[in-house]
Tab-separated table of C-alpha atoms and ligand atoms in Angstrom:
chain	number	residue	atom	x	y	z
A	36	MET	CA	0.000	0.000	0.000
A	37	LYS	CA	1.287	3.395	-0.944
A	38	THR	CA	0.028	6.857	0.025
A	39	PHE	CA	-0.707	9.349	-2.749
A	40	SER	CA	2.650	11.086	-3.118
A	41	ARG	CA	2.579	13.424	-6.135
A	42	ASP	CA	2.585	16.509	-3.883
A	43	GLY	CA	5.352	15.192	-1.640
A	44	ARG	CA	3.157	14.473	1.381
A	45	VAL	CA	4.446	12.258	4.199
A	46	PRO	CA	3.412	8.570	3.807
A	47	ILE	CA	0.507	7.758	6.113
A	48	GLU	CA	2.350	5.075	8.107
A	49	LYS	CA	4.981	7.683	8.961
A	50	LEU	CA	2.264	10.071	10.168
A	51	TYR	CA	0.804	7.398	12.448
A	52	ARG	CA	4.266	6.595	13.788
A	53	SER	CA	4.824	10.225	14.776
A	54	TYR	CA	1.331	10.580	16.299
A	55	PHE	CA	2.091	7.612	18.526
A	56	GLY	CA	4.761	9.897	19.981
A	57	PHE	CA	2.041	11.661	22.001
A	58	ASP	CA	3.210	10.809	25.509
A	59	SER	CA	0.804	8.241	26.961
A	60	SER	CA	1.417	9.501	30.493
A	61	LEU	CA	-0.208	12.803	29.414
A	62	TRP	CA	-2.650	11.840	26.696
A	63	LYS	CA	-5.525	9.437	26.310
A	64	ASN	CA	-5.673	8.011	22.791
A	65	SER	CA	-9.159	7.179	21.440
A	66	VAL	CA	-10.092	5.576	18.168
A	67	ILE	CA	-12.979	7.742	16.991
A	68	TYR	CA	-13.733	5.584	13.970
A	69	GLN	CA	-12.148	2.918	11.776
A	70	GLN	CA	-12.408	3.808	8.112
A	71	LYS	CA	-12.541	0.732	5.909
A	72	ILE	CA	-11.885	1.041	2.195
A	73	LYS	CA	-11.072	-1.200	-0.755
A	74	TYR	CA	-7.849	-0.166	-2.459
A	75	LYS	CA	-6.676	-2.067	-5.545
A	76	HIS	CA	-8.993	-4.937	-4.526
A	77	ARG	CA	-7.494	-5.064	-1.049
A	78	PRO	CA	-9.285	-4.106	2.141
A	79	LEU	CA	-7.570	-1.379	4.151
A	80	SER	CA	-8.462	0.089	7.532
A	81	PHE	CA	-7.471	3.472	8.927
A	82	ASP	CA	-8.073	4.737	12.463
A	83	ILE	CA	-9.339	8.266	13.042
A	84	MET	CA	-7.612	9.081	16.305
A	85	GLY	CA	-8.360	11.614	18.989
A	86	PHE	CA	-5.884	12.577	21.705
A	87	THR	CA	-7.160	14.199	24.888
A	88	THR	CA	-4.990	15.281	27.775
A	89	LYS	CA	-5.640	13.472	31.019
A	90	ARG	CA	-5.816	16.942	32.530
A	91	LYS	CA	-9.365	18.287	32.144
A	92	GLY	CA	-10.705	21.853	31.985
A	93	LEU	CA	-10.899	24.794	29.573
A	94	ALA	CA	-9.003	23.559	26.585
A	95	LEU	CA	-7.197	24.206	23.345
A	96	TRP	CA	-8.355	22.052	20.430
A	97	ILE	CA	-6.359	21.292	17.293
A	98	ILE	CA	-8.031	19.640	14.302
A	99	ALA	CA	-6.302	18.728	11.027
A	100	GLY	CA	-6.886	16.690	7.904
A	101	VAL	CA	-10.676	16.976	7.580
A	102	HIS	CA	-10.234	17.167	3.800
A	103	GLY	CA	-7.966	14.473	2.396
A	104	GLU	CA	-6.401	16.585	-0.338
A	105	GLU	CA	-5.103	19.150	2.184
A	106	PRO	CA	-1.959	17.542	3.638
A	107	ALA	CA	-0.177	20.543	5.212
A	108	GLY	CA	-1.920	20.405	8.616
A	109	PRO	CA	-1.436	16.668	9.315
A	110	ASN	CA	2.177	16.893	8.085
A	111	ALA	CA	2.937	19.920	10.270
A	112	LEU	CA	1.421	18.140	13.268
A	113	SER	CA	3.642	15.114	12.740
A	114	THR	CA	6.682	17.320	13.405
A	115	SER	CA	5.050	19.232	16.283
A	116	VAL	CA	4.392	16.318	18.644
A	117	HIS	CA	7.280	17.312	20.919
A	118	TYR	CA	5.884	20.872	21.188
A	119	PHE	CA	2.400	19.590	22.022
A	120	ASN	CA	3.753	17.099	24.564
A	121	ASN	CA	5.274	20.073	26.388
A	122	LEU	CA	2.139	22.193	26.025
A	123	GLY	CA	-0.014	19.241	27.162
A	124	LYS	CA	1.785	19.405	30.517
A	125	LYS	CA	0.414	22.935	30.997
A	126	LEU	CA	-2.958	23.022	29.224
A	127	PRO	CA	-5.945	20.752	28.783
A	128	MET	CA	-6.017	19.882	25.081
A	129	VAL	CA	-7.763	17.831	22.423
A	130	ILE	CA	-5.942	16.956	19.185
A	131	ILE	CA	-7.387	15.236	16.128
A	132	PRO	CA	-4.307	15.036	13.919
A	133	LEU	CA	-5.789	13.296	10.873
A	134	ALA	CA	-9.563	13.465	10.681
A	135	ASN	CA	-9.876	11.730	7.303
A	136	PRO	CA	-6.998	9.245	6.949
A	137	SER	CA	-8.427	7.291	3.994
A	138	GLY	CA	-8.916	10.624	2.221
A	139	TYR	CA	-5.307	11.568	2.949
A	140	PHE	CA	-4.115	8.179	1.679
A	141	ARG	CA	-6.022	8.486	-1.622
A	142	ASP	CA	-5.992	12.278	-1.983
A	143	TRP	CA	-9.770	12.256	-1.683
A	144	ARG	CA	-11.419	15.337	-0.206
A	145	TYR	CA	-14.451	13.425	1.035
A	146	VAL	CA	-15.219	9.929	2.250
A	147	ASN	CA	-17.054	8.812	-0.876
A	148	THR	CA	-15.500	10.852	-3.641
A	149	ARG	CA	-12.357	12.635	-4.683
A	150	ARG	CA	-14.050	15.992	-5.364
A	151	ALA	CA	-17.503	17.485	-5.099
A	152	ARG	CA	-19.510	17.094	-8.288
A	153	ARG	CA	-22.743	18.721	-9.249
A	154	ASN	CA	-25.783	16.821	-8.000
A	155	PHE	CA	-23.580	14.537	-5.998
A	156	ASP	CA	-24.029	14.058	-2.287
A	157	THR	CA	-20.561	14.472	-0.846
A	158	HIS	CA	-19.782	12.878	2.480
A	159	SER	CA	-17.523	15.174	4.446
A	160	VAL	CA	-15.943	14.026	7.701
A	161	GLY	CA	-16.438	17.593	9.002
A	162	ASP	CA	-20.179	17.790	8.303
A	163	ALA	CA	-22.463	18.539	11.270
A	164	GLU	CA	-25.764	19.337	9.567
A	165	HIS	CA	-27.560	16.652	11.586
A	166	ILE	CA	-26.546	18.539	14.769
A	167	ILE	CA	-26.998	22.166	13.673
A	168	LEU	CA	-30.385	23.791	14.247
A	169	ARG	CA	-32.128	26.266	11.940
A	170	ASN	CA	-35.522	27.531	13.042
A	171	GLY	CA	-35.655	24.851	15.720
A	172	LYS	CA	-34.942	21.925	13.380
A	173	PRO	CA	-31.752	20.104	12.424
A	174	LEU	CA	-30.539	20.838	8.880
A	175	ARG	CA	-30.487	17.143	8.074
A	176	GLU	CA	-32.126	14.064	9.528
A	177	LYS	CA	-29.078	11.805	9.701
A	178	ALA	CA	-25.318	12.220	9.590
A	179	VAL	CA	-23.927	12.214	6.041
A	180	CYS	CA	-21.545	9.371	6.934
A	181	ASN	CA	-20.319	7.300	9.880
A	182	GLU	CA	-17.250	9.501	10.132
A	183	ALA	CA	-19.390	12.635	10.607
A	184	ASP	CA	-21.578	10.803	13.130
A	185	THR	CA	-18.692	9.534	15.265
A	186	LEU	CA	-16.597	12.689	14.974
A	187	THR	CA	-19.438	14.991	16.092
A	188	ARG	CA	-20.142	12.634	19.011
A	189	PHE	CA	-16.486	12.695	20.011
A	190	LEU	CA	-16.407	16.503	19.870
A	191	ILE	CA	-19.612	16.913	21.874
A	192	LYS	CA	-18.428	14.403	24.473
A	193	SER	CA	-14.996	16.026	24.695
A	194	SER	CA	-16.518	19.481	25.131
A	195	LYS	CA	-17.923	18.325	28.488
A	196	THR	CA	-14.534	17.339	29.920
A	197	HIS	CA	-12.356	19.699	27.851
A	198	PRO	CA	-14.568	22.695	26.950
A	199	PRO	CA	-12.718	24.446	24.113
A	200	ILE	CA	-12.052	28.163	24.366
A	201	LEU	CA	-9.972	28.044	21.196
A	202	ILE	CA	-10.250	25.692	18.215
A	203	LEU	CA	-7.643	25.808	15.451
A	204	ASN	CA	-8.811	23.805	12.437
A	205	PHE	CA	-6.109	23.396	9.770
A	206	HIS	CA	-7.319	23.352	6.172
A	207	GLU	CA	-6.025	24.332	2.737
A	208	ASP	CA	-7.587	25.911	-0.320
A	209	GLU	CA	-6.891	24.775	-3.848
A	210	SER	CA	-9.650	26.577	-5.688
A	211	LEU	CA	-8.366	30.109	-5.224
A	212	ARG	CA	-5.024	31.824	-5.499
A	213	LYS	CA	-6.073	34.444	-2.982
A	214	LEU	CA	-7.205	33.283	0.420
A	215	TYR	CA	-9.548	34.049	3.239
A	216	LEU	CA	-9.892	32.278	6.523
A	217	TYR	CA	-12.929	31.644	8.636
A	218	SER	CA	-13.410	33.033	12.105
A	219	GLN	CA	-16.407	31.215	13.574
A	220	GLY	CA	-16.176	32.467	17.172
A	221	ILE	CA	-18.108	35.272	18.889
A	222	LEU	CA	-15.747	38.022	17.656
A	223	GLY	CA	-15.976	36.964	13.990
A	224	ILE	CA	-13.809	39.146	11.724
A	225	LYS	CA	-12.513	41.048	14.777
A	226	ASP	CA	-11.035	37.951	16.421
A	227	PRO	CA	-7.414	38.893	17.298
A	228	ILE	CA	-6.180	35.316	16.820
A	229	ALA	CA	-7.615	35.132	13.283
A	230	ASN	CA	-6.031	38.518	12.517
A	231	ASP	CA	-2.632	37.405	13.870
A	232	ILE	CA	-2.765	34.274	11.731
A	233	VAL	CA	-3.529	36.304	8.580
A	234	HIS	CA	-0.454	38.465	9.316
A	235	MET	CA	1.729	35.390	9.854
A	236	LEU	CA	0.571	33.839	6.586
A	237	LYS	CA	1.043	37.086	4.658
A	238	ARG	CA	4.649	37.224	5.882
A	239	ARG	CA	5.126	33.731	4.459
A	240	GLY	CA	3.951	34.846	1.028
A	241	PHE	CA	0.281	33.850	1.072
A	242	ILE	CA	-2.033	36.352	-0.558
A	243	PHE	CA	-5.364	37.295	1.000
A	244	TYR	CA	-8.501	39.013	-0.175
A	245	GLU	CA	-8.567	42.319	1.694
A	246	LYS	CA	-12.234	42.946	1.042
A	247	GLY	CA	-15.076	41.888	-1.208
A	248	MET	CA	-17.479	38.987	-1.234
A	249	THR	CA	-16.907	35.239	-1.438
A	250	ARG	CA	-18.569	33.179	-4.159
A	251	PHE	CA	-21.123	32.286	-1.479
A	252	ASN	CA	-21.852	35.985	-0.970
A	253	GLN	CA	-20.133	36.385	2.388
A	254	PRO	CA	-18.281	39.640	3.139
A	255	ILE	CA	-14.480	39.452	3.509
A	256	VAL	CA	-12.651	41.922	5.761
A	257	ASN	CA	-8.826	41.853	5.973
A	258	GLY	CA	-8.706	38.289	4.691
A	259	ILE	CA	-11.277	36.992	7.161
A	260	ILE	CA	-14.908	35.998	6.946
A	261	GLY	CA	-16.900	35.618	10.116
A	262	ASN	CA	-19.646	33.366	11.427
A	263	VAL	CA	-20.553	31.399	8.342
A	264	GLY	CA	-23.514	29.046	8.367
A	265	ASP	CA	-21.727	26.275	6.484
A	266	GLY	CA	-23.040	23.204	8.316
A	267	SER	CA	-19.549	22.311	9.534
A	268	ILE	CA	-18.203	21.099	12.866
A	269	ASP	CA	-16.878	24.664	13.272
A	270	GLU	CA	-20.400	26.066	13.063
A	271	MET	CA	-21.568	23.333	15.445
A	272	MET	CA	-18.929	24.267	18.023
A	273	SER	CA	-19.857	27.955	17.800
A	274	SER	CA	-23.550	27.174	18.449
A	275	GLY	CA	-25.194	27.572	21.842
A	276	LYS	CA	-27.974	25.108	20.996
A	277	ILE	CA	-27.630	21.836	19.138
A	278	PHE	CA	-29.723	18.824	18.174
A	279	PHE	CA	-28.244	15.719	19.746
A	280	ASP	CA	-29.745	12.214	19.899
A	281	GLY	CA	-33.282	13.505	19.382
A	282	ASN	CA	-33.117	16.399	21.828
A	283	ILE	CA	-32.412	20.097	21.644
A	284	VAL	CA	-29.496	20.643	24.036
A	285	ASN	CA	-27.815	23.827	25.296
A	286	LYS	CA	-24.069	23.938	25.131
A	287	PRO	CA	-21.440	26.621	25.693
A	288	LYS	CA	-20.392	28.494	22.541
A	289	THR	CA	-16.703	28.232	21.747
A	290	LYS	CA	-15.456	31.813	21.852
A	291	SER	CA	-12.709	31.557	19.269
A	292	ILE	CA	-12.660	29.188	16.280
A	293	VAL	CA	-10.247	29.803	13.431
A	294	VAL	CA	-10.287	27.741	10.236
A	295	ILE	CA	-6.830	28.217	8.740
A	296	GLU	CA	-6.357	28.043	4.977
A	297	THR	CA	-3.172	27.963	2.874
A	298	SER	CA	-3.281	27.943	-0.916
A	299	THR	CA	-2.070	24.762	-2.567
A	300	ASN	CA	-0.461	26.677	-5.421
A	301	LEU	CA	2.565	27.241	-3.153
A	302	PRO	CA	4.946	24.308	-2.518
A	303	LEU	CA	3.869	21.893	0.213
A	304	LYS	CA	7.056	22.621	2.143
A	305	THR	CA	6.102	26.308	2.481
A	306	ARG	CA	2.559	25.382	3.524
A	307	VAL	CA	3.764	22.888	6.145
A	308	GLN	CA	6.168	25.470	7.583
A	309	ALA	CA	3.325	27.992	7.810
A	310	HIS	CA	1.043	25.523	9.603
A	311	ARG	CA	3.847	24.561	11.952
A	312	GLU	CA	4.570	28.190	12.775
A	313	ILE	CA	0.896	28.708	13.678
A	314	MET	CA	0.849	25.523	15.786
A	315	LYS	CA	3.898	26.733	17.702
A	316	ARG	CA	2.055	29.901	18.677
A	317	SER	CA	-0.752	27.855	20.216
A	318	GLU	CA	0.124	28.806	23.773
A	319	ILE	CA	0.120	32.534	22.970
A	320	PHE	CA	-3.169	32.180	21.082
A	321	PHE	CA	-4.645	30.260	24.000
A	322	ASN	CA	-3.742	33.096	26.371
A	323	THR	CA	-5.439	35.541	23.984
A	324	ALA	CA	-8.534	33.311	23.964
A	325	ARG	CA	-8.523	33.371	27.765
A	326	LYS	CA	-8.606	37.161	27.640
A	327	ILE	CA	-11.516	37.096	25.166
A	328	LEU	CA	-13.323	34.829	27.595
A	329	SER	CA	-12.815	37.114	30.581
A	330	ASN	CA	-13.977	40.292	28.750
B	222	LIG	ZN1	-10.572	22.025	3.707
């Protein structure tokens, strides 16, 4: 078995090996879901793993690899395990390093298809439409796939023991040369963490939309769009009310959620370095999130 490699991404077995470097005296390792696929007539199985610190309380969450064709986040995480082991001694944390391993392996964005096609129901690991309420009803009756079902359950369960005050969700963008990132927390486009990240990425050569509208008609300000109703786990985590196992449930809103994007037209090496640089500022960002919380 061989991981898609045309873009120079790290082979998946190497990623798993580095993720097993999360120190088991600090972290609990859960298998959120086992993805089973057929690859060249052979059955393969990939674990979606979640790491939670044994220390509980207000937490920092790191999510990467929701879309399989966006390798920078999972690759950056594989070389940041030492940093997070140190940070895990100080802060409660949740890390999902590779949310869609079979997608990463095959370079498939979704669970059931490589890319979205018109009139095609795409199964995204990061979909939460069955949890998100609009006008008192969930957007969708059932989860789009088992991955979305088990991942949302894991996140909701983890938010009881490790309530996130900051979520950093590492994505990439291949459709546009210019970028914007999503700030889904209470401060939206004014979120200081989102603004810091835009500055860091600009310094690395990434180009952002300063203003204008997205193709979904959302306003962009300084490279950021705020509070998008996109049916994602990010929207779910920013919601104060969700639909869970047949009931409408109140939950705390996560104050700061930043969905990071790097454009895939730059070399993977540059993108990985950018993601790593952001990861290594996690502690500073967490302290900023604490301040947002206390204001
Ligand atoms: Zn993405």
